[in-house]
Amino acid sequence: MARLPDLEGLAIFAKVAECRSFADAAAELRLSKATVSKAVRRVEARLGARLIIRTARRFVLTDAGRLLVGRAAHILSEGEAAEDVAKAQARTPSGLVRLTAPMSFGMLRVAPLLPEFLSAFPEISIDLHLSDAMMDLIGEGFDAAIRIAVQPGASLVAQRLFEMPRYLVASPAYLDKHGRPQHPLDLLQHRCICYSYTMATEVWRFMRGSKSASVRPSGPLRVNNGDAMMPALIAGTGAGILPEFFLGEAFQSNQLERLLPDWSIPPGAVYWVTPPEGPLPNRTEVLGNYLIDRLCRATVAENPVRV
């Protein structure tokens, strides 16, 4: 029978990688520094590869360490989750939750909710990572994500919170100069501002009843964040597509106008997303319940703009 994996050693390695320090990891794990160092050396010996290069001034994961750290962190998270489930009825939720969310939505909607949560649960801490890139939850060691997407990914556990419509918009000044498109294909003659965080070519898709149309936009500007698109849209640089939460003030002040209102764009939705396996740590479940409640409640109260 094959030997069981060195689960303890892998979990200790994950904590060392997270802390980027043997001493800090030892303190968090309430182990001696010698015990922590010995566990990492044990894993390295078993794998036949060095995982960490450490000098007086540097702490660097080797290629083997970078390949292993995501799965090792998952082992650590699973162990913590199992203990949390067993202890949930006996103690207050505690520990670190690593959460990722889109940059602009996270700043506008998520970050303002966290002080109240941290006040209510003082033994929980949150590492909030804001990025419009679709982060790899398991590989990057995140406990949960808030995502705005048409499809959040089949390999993840996703709870749909509410719809997030998207609109094609431009400024009145741009439209007075270049004309108002009457059909999606007219956009081929327009200057478009593209939103993407990948190198792939963006495609804009539209529906009207049973009819559909797709356009590959082109123009003078491509950005990976909606806030970065807004000044160019308002200044008349071109037309672009953005989620509804960006646009309420610009619609009300007539800085931007919705185009092709008879055509719909496949809407995204806001999702609470967690890794696919095992029970959630109590701290992650508590944070998720709080954010889901507050975000959904705020969306109902705001009466989203319809144009």
Short mmCIF file of N, CA and C in Angstrom, two decimals, residues 185-246:
data_model
loop_
_atom_site.label_atom_id
_atom_site.label_comp_id
_atom_site.label_asym_id
_atom_site.label_seq_id
_atom_site.Cartn_x
_atom_site.Cartn_y
_atom_site.Cartn_z
N LEU A 185 -25.00 46.31 -36.65
CA LEU A 185 -23.96 46.29 -37.67
C LEU A 185 -23.47 47.69 -38.03
N ASP A 186 -24.29 48.72 -37.72
CA ASP A 186 -23.83 50.10 -37.94
C ASP A 186 -22.61 50.42 -37.09
N LEU A 187 -22.42 49.66 -36.00
CA LEU A 187 -21.28 49.93 -35.11
C LEU A 187 -19.94 49.67 -35.80
N LEU A 188 -19.97 48.93 -36.91
CA LEU A 188 -18.73 48.71 -37.66
C LEU A 188 -18.17 50.01 -38.21
N GLN A 189 -19.02 51.02 -38.34
CA GLN A 189 -18.59 52.33 -38.84
C GLN A 189 -18.33 53.32 -37.71
N HIS A 190 -18.40 52.86 -36.47
CA HIS A 190 -18.25 53.75 -35.33
C HIS A 190 -16.95 53.47 -34.58
N ARG A 191 -16.51 54.49 -33.85
CA ARG A 191 -15.37 54.36 -32.95
C ARG A 191 -15.87 53.72 -31.66
N CYS A 192 -15.30 52.62 -31.29
CA CYS A 192 -15.76 51.88 -30.11
C CYS A 192 -14.65 51.80 -29.06
N ILE A 193 -15.08 51.83 -27.81
CA ILE A 193 -14.17 51.66 -26.68
C ILE A 193 -14.39 50.26 -26.14
N CYS A 194 -13.35 49.47 -26.16
CA CYS A 194 -13.49 48.05 -25.81
C CYS A 194 -13.08 47.81 -24.36
N TYR A 195 -13.81 46.90 -23.73
CA TYR A 195 -13.54 46.53 -22.34
C TYR A 195 -13.11 45.08 -22.31
N SER A 196 -11.88 44.84 -21.90
CA SER A 196 -11.39 43.47 -21.86
C SER A 196 -10.16 43.40 -21.00
N TYR A 197 -10.00 42.25 -20.29
CA TYR A 197 -8.79 42.02 -19.53
C TYR A 197 -8.00 40.85 -20.12
N THR A 198 -8.33 40.46 -21.34
CA THR A 198 -7.56 39.43 -22.03
C THR A 198 -7.10 39.98 -23.37
N MET A 199 -6.25 39.21 -24.06
CA MET A 199 -5.78 39.63 -25.37
C MET A 199 -6.73 39.19 -26.48
N ALA A 200 -7.78 38.42 -26.14
CA ALA A 200 -8.72 37.95 -27.14
C ALA A 200 -9.54 39.10 -27.69
N THR A 201 -9.95 38.97 -28.94
CA THR A 201 -10.77 40.00 -29.57
C THR A 201 -12.16 40.00 -28.94
N GLU A 202 -12.64 41.16 -28.61
CA GLU A 202 -13.95 41.28 -27.98
C GLU A 202 -15.04 41.18 -29.04
N VAL A 203 -16.17 40.55 -28.69
CA VAL A 203 -17.32 40.46 -29.57
C VAL A 203 -18.53 41.01 -28.82
N TRP A 204 -19.26 41.93 -29.45
CA TRP A 204 -20.50 42.46 -28.87
C TRP A 204 -21.67 41.71 -29.51
N ARG A 205 -22.54 41.15 -28.66
CA ARG A 205 -23.67 40.36 -29.13
C ARG A 205 -24.98 41.05 -28.74
N PHE A 206 -25.94 41.06 -29.68
CA PHE A 206 -27.21 41.73 -29.48
C PHE A 206 -28.35 40.80 -29.88
N MET A 207 -29.50 40.97 -29.21
CA MET A 207 -30.70 40.18 -29.51
C MET A 207 -31.90 41.10 -29.64
N ARG A 208 -32.78 40.76 -30.61
CA ARG A 208 -34.08 41.43 -30.70
C ARG A 208 -35.08 40.39 -31.18
N GLY A 209 -35.89 39.90 -30.25
CA GLY A 209 -36.79 38.81 -30.58
C GLY A 209 -36.00 37.59 -30.99
N SER A 210 -36.29 37.07 -32.18
CA SER A 210 -35.58 35.90 -32.68
C SER A 210 -34.32 36.26 -33.47
N LYS A 211 -34.08 37.55 -33.63
CA LYS A 211 -32.92 38.00 -34.41
C LYS A 211 -31.72 38.22 -33.50
N SER A 212 -30.55 37.97 -34.05
CA SER A 212 -29.32 38.21 -33.31
C SER A 212 -28.30 38.86 -34.24
N ALA A 213 -27.35 39.56 -33.63
CA ALA A 213 -26.28 40.19 -34.40
C ALA A 213 -25.03 40.23 -33.54
N SER A 214 -23.89 40.03 -34.17
CA SER A 214 -22.60 40.08 -33.47
C SER A 214 -21.67 41.04 -34.20
N VAL A 215 -20.92 41.79 -33.41
CA VAL A 215 -20.03 42.81 -33.97
C VAL A 215 -18.68 42.70 -33.26
N ARG A 216 -17.60 42.75 -34.05
CA ARG A 216 -16.26 42.88 -33.47
C ARG A 216 -15.90 44.36 -33.48
N PRO A 217 -16.00 45.02 -32.33
CA PRO A 217 -15.79 46.47 -32.31
C PRO A 217 -14.32 46.82 -32.49
N SER A 218 -14.09 48.01 -33.00
CA SER A 218 -12.73 48.53 -33.10
C SER A 218 -12.76 50.01 -32.80
N GLY A 219 -11.66 50.52 -32.30
CA GLY A 219 -11.62 51.93 -31.96
C GLY A 219 -10.31 52.33 -31.33
N PRO A 220 -10.27 53.52 -30.78
CA PRO A 220 -9.00 54.10 -30.34
C PRO A 220 -8.55 53.69 -28.95
N LEU A 221 -9.43 52.99 -28.19
CA LEU A 221 -9.10 52.74 -26.78
C LEU A 221 -9.63 51.38 -26.35
N ARG A 222 -8.81 50.67 -25.59
CA ARG A 222 -9.19 49.39 -24.99
C ARG A 222 -8.74 49.43 -23.53
N VAL A 223 -9.62 49.11 -22.60
CA VAL A 223 -9.30 49.20 -21.18
C VAL A 223 -9.72 47.92 -20.48
N ASN A 224 -9.18 47.70 -19.27
CA ASN A 224 -9.56 46.51 -18.51
C ASN A 224 -10.30 46.87 -17.23
N ASN A 225 -10.87 48.08 -17.19
CA ASN A 225 -11.62 48.51 -16.01
C ASN A 225 -12.67 49.52 -16.44
N GLY A 226 -13.90 49.34 -15.93
CA GLY A 226 -14.99 50.20 -16.35
C GLY A 226 -14.81 51.66 -15.96
N ASP A 227 -14.26 51.92 -14.77
CA ASP A 227 -14.02 53.30 -14.36
C ASP A 227 -13.08 54.01 -15.31
N ALA A 228 -12.12 53.26 -15.88
CA ALA A 228 -11.19 53.85 -16.83
C ALA A 228 -11.87 54.17 -18.16
N MET A 229 -12.98 53.50 -18.46
CA MET A 229 -13.70 53.76 -19.69
C MET A 229 -14.58 55.01 -19.61
N MET A 230 -15.10 55.30 -18.42
CA MET A 230 -16.08 56.37 -18.28
C MET A 230 -15.61 57.74 -18.78
N PRO A 231 -14.41 58.21 -18.43
CA PRO A 231 -14.00 59.55 -18.93
C PRO A 231 -13.98 59.63 -20.45
N ALA A 232 -13.54 58.56 -21.12
CA ALA A 232 -13.48 58.56 -22.57
C ALA A 232 -14.89 58.57 -23.17
N LEU A 233 -15.80 57.80 -22.57
CA LEU A 233 -17.18 57.80 -23.05
C LEU A 233 -17.80 59.19 -22.92
N ILE A 234 -17.65 59.80 -21.77
CA ILE A 234 -18.25 61.11 -21.52
C ILE A 234 -17.63 62.18 -22.40
N ALA A 235 -16.33 62.04 -22.69
CA ALA A 235 -15.64 63.02 -23.52
C ALA A 235 -15.96 62.87 -25.00
N GLY A 236 -16.67 61.82 -25.39
CA GLY A 236 -17.03 61.65 -26.79
C GLY A 236 -16.02 60.90 -27.61
N THR A 237 -15.16 60.11 -26.97
CA THR A 237 -14.13 59.36 -27.69
C THR A 237 -14.73 58.23 -28.51
N GLY A 238 -15.84 57.66 -28.04
CA GLY A 238 -16.46 56.56 -28.77
C GLY A 238 -17.63 55.99 -27.99
N ALA A 239 -18.16 54.86 -28.47
CA ALA A 239 -19.26 54.15 -27.82
C ALA A 239 -18.70 52.92 -27.11
N GLY A 240 -19.37 52.50 -26.05
CA GLY A 240 -18.91 51.33 -25.30
C GLY A 240 -20.03 50.67 -24.54
N ILE A 241 -19.77 49.47 -24.04
CA ILE A 241 -20.74 48.70 -23.25
C ILE A 241 -20.23 48.62 -21.82
N LEU A 242 -21.13 48.93 -20.87
CA LEU A 242 -20.79 48.85 -19.45
C LEU A 242 -21.95 48.27 -18.66
N PRO A 243 -21.68 47.64 -17.51
CA PRO A 243 -22.75 47.21 -16.61
C PRO A 243 -23.52 48.40 -16.06
N GLU A 244 -24.74 48.13 -15.66
CA GLU A 244 -25.66 49.18 -15.23
C GLU A 244 -25.14 50.00 -14.05
N PHE A 245 -24.41 49.35 -13.11
CA PHE A 245 -24.07 50.08 -11.90
C PHE A 245 -23.12 51.25 -12.15
N PHE A 246 -22.44 51.27 -13.29
CA PHE A 246 -21.59 52.40 -13.63
C PHE A 246 -22.39 53.63 -14.08
#
